[in-house]
JSON list of C-alpha atoms in Angstrom, two decimals:
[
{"chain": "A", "resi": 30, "resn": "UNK", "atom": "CA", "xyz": [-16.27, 5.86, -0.96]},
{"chain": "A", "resi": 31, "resn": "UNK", "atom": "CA", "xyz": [-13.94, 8.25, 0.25]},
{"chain": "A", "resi": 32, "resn": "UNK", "atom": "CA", "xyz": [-12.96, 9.03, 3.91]},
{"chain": "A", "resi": 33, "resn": "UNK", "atom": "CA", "xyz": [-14.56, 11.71, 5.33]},
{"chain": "A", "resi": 34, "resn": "UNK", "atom": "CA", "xyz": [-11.44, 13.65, 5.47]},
{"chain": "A", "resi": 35, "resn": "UNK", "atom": "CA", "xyz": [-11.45, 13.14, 1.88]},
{"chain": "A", "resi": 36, "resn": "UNK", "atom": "CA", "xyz": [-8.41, 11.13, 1.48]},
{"chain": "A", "resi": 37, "resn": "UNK", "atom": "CA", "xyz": [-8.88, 8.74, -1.43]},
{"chain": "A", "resi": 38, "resn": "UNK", "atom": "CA", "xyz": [-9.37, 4.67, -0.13]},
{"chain": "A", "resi": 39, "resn": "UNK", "atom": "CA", "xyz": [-5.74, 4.29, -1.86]},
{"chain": "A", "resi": 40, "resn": "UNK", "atom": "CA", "xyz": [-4.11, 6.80, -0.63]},
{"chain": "A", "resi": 41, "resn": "UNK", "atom": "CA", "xyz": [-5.34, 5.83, 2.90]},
{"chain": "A", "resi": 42, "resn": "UNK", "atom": "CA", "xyz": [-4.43, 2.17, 2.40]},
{"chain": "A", "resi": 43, "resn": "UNK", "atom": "CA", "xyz": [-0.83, 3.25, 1.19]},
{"chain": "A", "resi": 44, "resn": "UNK", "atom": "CA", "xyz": [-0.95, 2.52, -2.50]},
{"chain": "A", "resi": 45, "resn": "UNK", "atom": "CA", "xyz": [1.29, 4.79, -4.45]},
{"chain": "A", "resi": 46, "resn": "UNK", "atom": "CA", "xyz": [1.67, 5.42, -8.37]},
{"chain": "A", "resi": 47, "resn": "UNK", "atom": "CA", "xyz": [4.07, 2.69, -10.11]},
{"chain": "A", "resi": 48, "resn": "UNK", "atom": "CA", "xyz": [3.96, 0.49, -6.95]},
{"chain": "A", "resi": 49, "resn": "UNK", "atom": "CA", "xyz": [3.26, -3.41, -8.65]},
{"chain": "A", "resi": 50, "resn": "UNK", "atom": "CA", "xyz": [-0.11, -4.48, -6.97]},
{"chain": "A", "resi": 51, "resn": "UNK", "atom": "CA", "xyz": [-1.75, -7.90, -6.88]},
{"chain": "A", "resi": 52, "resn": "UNK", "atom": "CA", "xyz": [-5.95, -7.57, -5.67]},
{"chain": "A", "resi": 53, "resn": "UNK", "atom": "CA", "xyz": [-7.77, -11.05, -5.25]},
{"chain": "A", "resi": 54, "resn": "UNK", "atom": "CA", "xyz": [-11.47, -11.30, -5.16]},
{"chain": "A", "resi": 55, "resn": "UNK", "atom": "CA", "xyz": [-11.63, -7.59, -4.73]},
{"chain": "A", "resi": 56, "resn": "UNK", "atom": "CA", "xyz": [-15.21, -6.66, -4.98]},
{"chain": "A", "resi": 57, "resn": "UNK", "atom": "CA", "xyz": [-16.32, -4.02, -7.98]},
{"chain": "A", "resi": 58, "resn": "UNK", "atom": "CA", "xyz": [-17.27, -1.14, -5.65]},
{"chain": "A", "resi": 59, "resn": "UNK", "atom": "CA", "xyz": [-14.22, -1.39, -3.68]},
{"chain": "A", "resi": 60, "resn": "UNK", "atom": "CA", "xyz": [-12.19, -1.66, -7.44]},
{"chain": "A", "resi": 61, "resn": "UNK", "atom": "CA", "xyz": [-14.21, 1.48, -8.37]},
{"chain": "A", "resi": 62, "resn": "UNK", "atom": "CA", "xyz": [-13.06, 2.81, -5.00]},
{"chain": "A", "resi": 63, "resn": "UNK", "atom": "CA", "xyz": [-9.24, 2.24, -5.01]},
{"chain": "A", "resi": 64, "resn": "UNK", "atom": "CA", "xyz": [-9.18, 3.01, -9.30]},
{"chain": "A", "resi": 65, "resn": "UNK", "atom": "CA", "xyz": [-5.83, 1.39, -9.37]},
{"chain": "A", "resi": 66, "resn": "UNK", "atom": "CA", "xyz": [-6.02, 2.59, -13.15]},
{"chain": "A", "resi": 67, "resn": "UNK", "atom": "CA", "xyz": [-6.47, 6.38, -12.32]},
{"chain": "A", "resi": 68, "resn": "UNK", "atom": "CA", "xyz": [-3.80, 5.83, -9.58]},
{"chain": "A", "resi": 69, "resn": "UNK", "atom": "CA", "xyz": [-1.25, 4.79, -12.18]},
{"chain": "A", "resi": 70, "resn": "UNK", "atom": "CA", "xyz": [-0.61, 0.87, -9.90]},
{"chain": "A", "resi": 71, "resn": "UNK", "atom": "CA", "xyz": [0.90, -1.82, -12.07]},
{"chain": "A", "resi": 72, "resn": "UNK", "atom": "CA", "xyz": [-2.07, -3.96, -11.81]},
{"chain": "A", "resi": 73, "resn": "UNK", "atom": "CA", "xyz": [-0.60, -7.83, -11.68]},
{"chain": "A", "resi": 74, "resn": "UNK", "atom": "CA", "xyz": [-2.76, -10.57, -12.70]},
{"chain": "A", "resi": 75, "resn": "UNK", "atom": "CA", "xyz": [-1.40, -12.80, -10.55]},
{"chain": "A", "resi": 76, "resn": "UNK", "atom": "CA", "xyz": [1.27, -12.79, -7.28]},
{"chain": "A", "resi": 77, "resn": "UNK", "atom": "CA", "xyz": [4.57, -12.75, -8.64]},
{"chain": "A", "resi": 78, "resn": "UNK", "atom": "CA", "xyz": [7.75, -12.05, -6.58]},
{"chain": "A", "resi": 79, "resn": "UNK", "atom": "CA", "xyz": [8.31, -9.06, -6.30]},
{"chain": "A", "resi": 80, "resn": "UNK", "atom": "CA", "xyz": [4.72, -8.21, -5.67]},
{"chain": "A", "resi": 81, "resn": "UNK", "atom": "CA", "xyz": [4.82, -4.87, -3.13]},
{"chain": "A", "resi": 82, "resn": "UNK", "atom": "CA", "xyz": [1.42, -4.56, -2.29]},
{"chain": "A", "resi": 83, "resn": "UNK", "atom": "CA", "xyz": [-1.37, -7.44, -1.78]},
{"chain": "A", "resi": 84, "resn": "UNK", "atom": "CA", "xyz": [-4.88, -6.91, -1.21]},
{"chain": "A", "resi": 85, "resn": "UNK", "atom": "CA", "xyz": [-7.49, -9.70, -0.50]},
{"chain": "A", "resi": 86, "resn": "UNK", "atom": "CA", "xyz": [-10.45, -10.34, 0.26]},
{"chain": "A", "resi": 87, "resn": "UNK", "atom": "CA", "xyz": [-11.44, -13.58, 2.00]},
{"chain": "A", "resi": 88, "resn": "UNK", "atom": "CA", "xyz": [-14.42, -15.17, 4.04]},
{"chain": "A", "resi": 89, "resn": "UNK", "atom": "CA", "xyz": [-13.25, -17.85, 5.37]},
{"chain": "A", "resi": 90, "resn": "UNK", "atom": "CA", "xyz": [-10.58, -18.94, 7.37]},
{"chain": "A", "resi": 91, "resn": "UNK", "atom": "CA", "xyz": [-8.81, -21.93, 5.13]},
{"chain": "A", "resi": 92, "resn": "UNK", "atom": "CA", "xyz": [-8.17, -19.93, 2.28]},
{"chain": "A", "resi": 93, "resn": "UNK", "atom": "CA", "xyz": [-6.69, -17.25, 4.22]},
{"chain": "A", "resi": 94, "resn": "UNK", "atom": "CA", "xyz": [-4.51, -19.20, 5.61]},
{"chain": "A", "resi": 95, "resn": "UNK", "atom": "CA", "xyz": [-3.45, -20.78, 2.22]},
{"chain": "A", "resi": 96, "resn": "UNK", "atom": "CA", "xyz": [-3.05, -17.32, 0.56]},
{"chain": "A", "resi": 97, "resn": "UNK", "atom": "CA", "xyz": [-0.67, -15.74, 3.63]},
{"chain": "A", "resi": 98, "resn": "UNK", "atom": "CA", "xyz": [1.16, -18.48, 3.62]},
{"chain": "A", "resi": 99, "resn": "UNK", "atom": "CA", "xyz": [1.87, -18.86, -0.05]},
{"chain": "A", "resi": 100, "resn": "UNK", "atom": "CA", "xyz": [2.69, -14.66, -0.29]},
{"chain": "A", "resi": 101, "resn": "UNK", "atom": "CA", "xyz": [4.80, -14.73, 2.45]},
{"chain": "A", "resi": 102, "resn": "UNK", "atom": "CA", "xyz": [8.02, -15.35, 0.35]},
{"chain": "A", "resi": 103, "resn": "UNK", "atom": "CA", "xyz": [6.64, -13.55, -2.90]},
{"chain": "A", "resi": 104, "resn": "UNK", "atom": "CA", "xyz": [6.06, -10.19, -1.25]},
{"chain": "A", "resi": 105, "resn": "UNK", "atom": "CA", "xyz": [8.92, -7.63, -1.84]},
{"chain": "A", "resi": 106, "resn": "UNK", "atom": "CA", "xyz": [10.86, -6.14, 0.94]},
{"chain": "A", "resi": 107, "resn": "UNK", "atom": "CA", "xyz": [9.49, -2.96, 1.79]},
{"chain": "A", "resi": 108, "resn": "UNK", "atom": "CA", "xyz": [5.98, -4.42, 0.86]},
{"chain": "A", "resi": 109, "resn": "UNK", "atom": "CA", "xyz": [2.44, -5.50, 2.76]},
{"chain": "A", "resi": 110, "resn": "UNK", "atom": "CA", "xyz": [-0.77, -6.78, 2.38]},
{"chain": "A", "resi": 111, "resn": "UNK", "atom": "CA", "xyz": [-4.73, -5.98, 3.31]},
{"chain": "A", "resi": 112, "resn": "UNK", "atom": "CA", "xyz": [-6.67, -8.52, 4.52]},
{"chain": "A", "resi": 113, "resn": "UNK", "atom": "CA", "xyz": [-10.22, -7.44, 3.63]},
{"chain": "A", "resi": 114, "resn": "UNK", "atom": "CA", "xyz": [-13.23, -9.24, 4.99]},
{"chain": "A", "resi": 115, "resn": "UNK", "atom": "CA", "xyz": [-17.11, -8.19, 4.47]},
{"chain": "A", "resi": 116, "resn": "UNK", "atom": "CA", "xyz": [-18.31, -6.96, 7.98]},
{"chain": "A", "resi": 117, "resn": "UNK", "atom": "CA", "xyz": [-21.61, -7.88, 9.69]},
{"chain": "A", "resi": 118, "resn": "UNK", "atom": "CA", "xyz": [-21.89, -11.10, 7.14]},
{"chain": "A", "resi": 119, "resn": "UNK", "atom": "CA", "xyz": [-23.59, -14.12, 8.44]},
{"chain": "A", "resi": 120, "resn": "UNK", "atom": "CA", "xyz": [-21.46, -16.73, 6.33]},
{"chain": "A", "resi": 121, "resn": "UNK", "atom": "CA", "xyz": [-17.79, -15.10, 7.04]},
{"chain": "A", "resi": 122, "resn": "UNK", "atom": "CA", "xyz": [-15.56, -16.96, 9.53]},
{"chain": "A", "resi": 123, "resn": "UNK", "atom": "CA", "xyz": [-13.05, -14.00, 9.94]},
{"chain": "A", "resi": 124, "resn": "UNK", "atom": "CA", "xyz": [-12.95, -11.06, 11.68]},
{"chain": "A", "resi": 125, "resn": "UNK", "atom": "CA", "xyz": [-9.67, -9.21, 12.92]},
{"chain": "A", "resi": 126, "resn": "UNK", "atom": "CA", "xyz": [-9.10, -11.57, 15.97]},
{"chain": "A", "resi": 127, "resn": "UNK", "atom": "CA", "xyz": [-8.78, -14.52, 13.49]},
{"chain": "A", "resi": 128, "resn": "UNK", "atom": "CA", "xyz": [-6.99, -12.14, 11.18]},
{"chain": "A", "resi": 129, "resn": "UNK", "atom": "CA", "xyz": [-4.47, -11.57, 13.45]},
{"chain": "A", "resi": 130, "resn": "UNK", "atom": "CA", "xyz": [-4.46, -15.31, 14.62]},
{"chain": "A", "resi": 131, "resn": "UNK", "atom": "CA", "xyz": [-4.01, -16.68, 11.42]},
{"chain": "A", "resi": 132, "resn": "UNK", "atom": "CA", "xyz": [-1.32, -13.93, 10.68]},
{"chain": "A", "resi": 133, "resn": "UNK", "atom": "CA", "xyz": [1.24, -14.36, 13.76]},
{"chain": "A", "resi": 134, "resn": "UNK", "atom": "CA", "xyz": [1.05, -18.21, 12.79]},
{"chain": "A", "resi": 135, "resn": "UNK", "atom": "CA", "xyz": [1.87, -17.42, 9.01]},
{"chain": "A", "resi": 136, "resn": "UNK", "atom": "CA", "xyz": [4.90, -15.38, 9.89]},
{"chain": "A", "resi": 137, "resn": "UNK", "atom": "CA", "xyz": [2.77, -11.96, 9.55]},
{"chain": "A", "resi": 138, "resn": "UNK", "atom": "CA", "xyz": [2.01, -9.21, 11.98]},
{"chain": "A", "resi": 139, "resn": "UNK", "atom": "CA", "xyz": [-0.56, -6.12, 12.13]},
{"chain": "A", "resi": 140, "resn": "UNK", "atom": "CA", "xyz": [0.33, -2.64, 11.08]},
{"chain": "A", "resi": 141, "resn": "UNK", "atom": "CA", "xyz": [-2.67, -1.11, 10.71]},
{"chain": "A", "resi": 142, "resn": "UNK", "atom": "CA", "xyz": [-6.36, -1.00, 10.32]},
{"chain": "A", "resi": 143, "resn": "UNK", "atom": "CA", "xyz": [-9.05, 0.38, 7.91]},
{"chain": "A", "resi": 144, "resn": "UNK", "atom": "CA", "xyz": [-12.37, 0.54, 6.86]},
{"chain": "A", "resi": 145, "resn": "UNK", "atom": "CA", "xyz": [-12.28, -0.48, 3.30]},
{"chain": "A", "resi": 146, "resn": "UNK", "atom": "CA", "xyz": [-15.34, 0.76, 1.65]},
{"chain": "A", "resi": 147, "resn": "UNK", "atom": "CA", "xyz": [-19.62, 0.46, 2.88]},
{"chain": "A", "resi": 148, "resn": "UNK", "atom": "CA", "xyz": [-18.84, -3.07, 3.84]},
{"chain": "A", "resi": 149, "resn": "UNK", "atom": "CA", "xyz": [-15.38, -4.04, 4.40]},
{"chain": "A", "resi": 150, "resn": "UNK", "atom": "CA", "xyz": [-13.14, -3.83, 7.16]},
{"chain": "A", "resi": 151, "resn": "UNK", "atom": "CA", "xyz": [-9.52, -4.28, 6.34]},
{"chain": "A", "resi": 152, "resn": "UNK", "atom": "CA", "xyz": [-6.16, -5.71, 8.32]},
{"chain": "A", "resi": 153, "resn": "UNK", "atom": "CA", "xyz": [-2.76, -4.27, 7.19]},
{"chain": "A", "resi": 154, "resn": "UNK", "atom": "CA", "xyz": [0.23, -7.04, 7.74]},
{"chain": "A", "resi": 155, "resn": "UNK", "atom": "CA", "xyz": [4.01, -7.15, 6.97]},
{"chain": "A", "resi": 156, "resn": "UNK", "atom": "CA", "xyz": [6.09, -10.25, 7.45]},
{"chain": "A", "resi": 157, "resn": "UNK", "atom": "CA", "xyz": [7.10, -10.50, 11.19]},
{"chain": "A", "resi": 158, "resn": "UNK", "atom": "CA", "xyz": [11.19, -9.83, 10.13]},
{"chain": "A", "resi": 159, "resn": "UNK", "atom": "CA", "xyz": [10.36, -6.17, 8.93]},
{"chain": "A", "resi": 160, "resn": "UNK", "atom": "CA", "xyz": [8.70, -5.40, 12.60]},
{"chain": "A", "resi": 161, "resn": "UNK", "atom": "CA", "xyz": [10.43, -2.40, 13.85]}
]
């Protein structure tokens, strides 16, 4: 699952070595993807603040807007968050144009865009203040 410039997925989706990451419901190819042992993350069990990078995956719309809205204040700074969701699948309510919805009413905005493995598409978002 690399890019075909051969960039590694965590490179590309701006994980670096020490940063403290938090990765809900992330599916086992994608895991096997990123390797956030191998790339030397502090792997958190749980959002704590502080938290610098977020990843999750989500299908549907309610929880999303639970989990942005709860992370908002525990993310650090200088940090963001992926919004994964599984393309082309018949029982997901999101796609980036409820993404983004969901995001500008949580306090979020977009800063980027990925494909995040075979079958994941993926939303970058920092809290609206750090907007440049």
């Amino acid at each position: 699952m690399e890019q075909r410039s051969g960039t590694p997925m965590a490179a590309r989706l701006g994980f670096k070595p020490g940063m403290r990451v938090w990765f809900h419901d992330m599916p086992a190819d994608v895991r096997a993807a990123i390797a956030p042992e191998r790339t030397a993350l502090e792997e958190l069990g749980c959002a704590t603040d502080g938290v610098q990078a977020v990843h999750l995956f989500a299908t549907r719309r309610d929880h999303l807007e639970r989990e942005l809205a709860a992370l908002h204040d525990l993310l650090a700074a200088n940090g963001f968050l992926w919004v994964s969701w599984p393309e082309r699948a018949a029982d997901c309510e999101l796609d980036t144009g409820a993404i983004t919805d969901v995001a500008a009413q949580k306090g979020w905005v977009e800063r980027d865009r990925c494909a995040v493995g075979d079958h994941w598409a993926g939303v970058k978002l920092v809290p609206a203040a750090l907007r440049p």
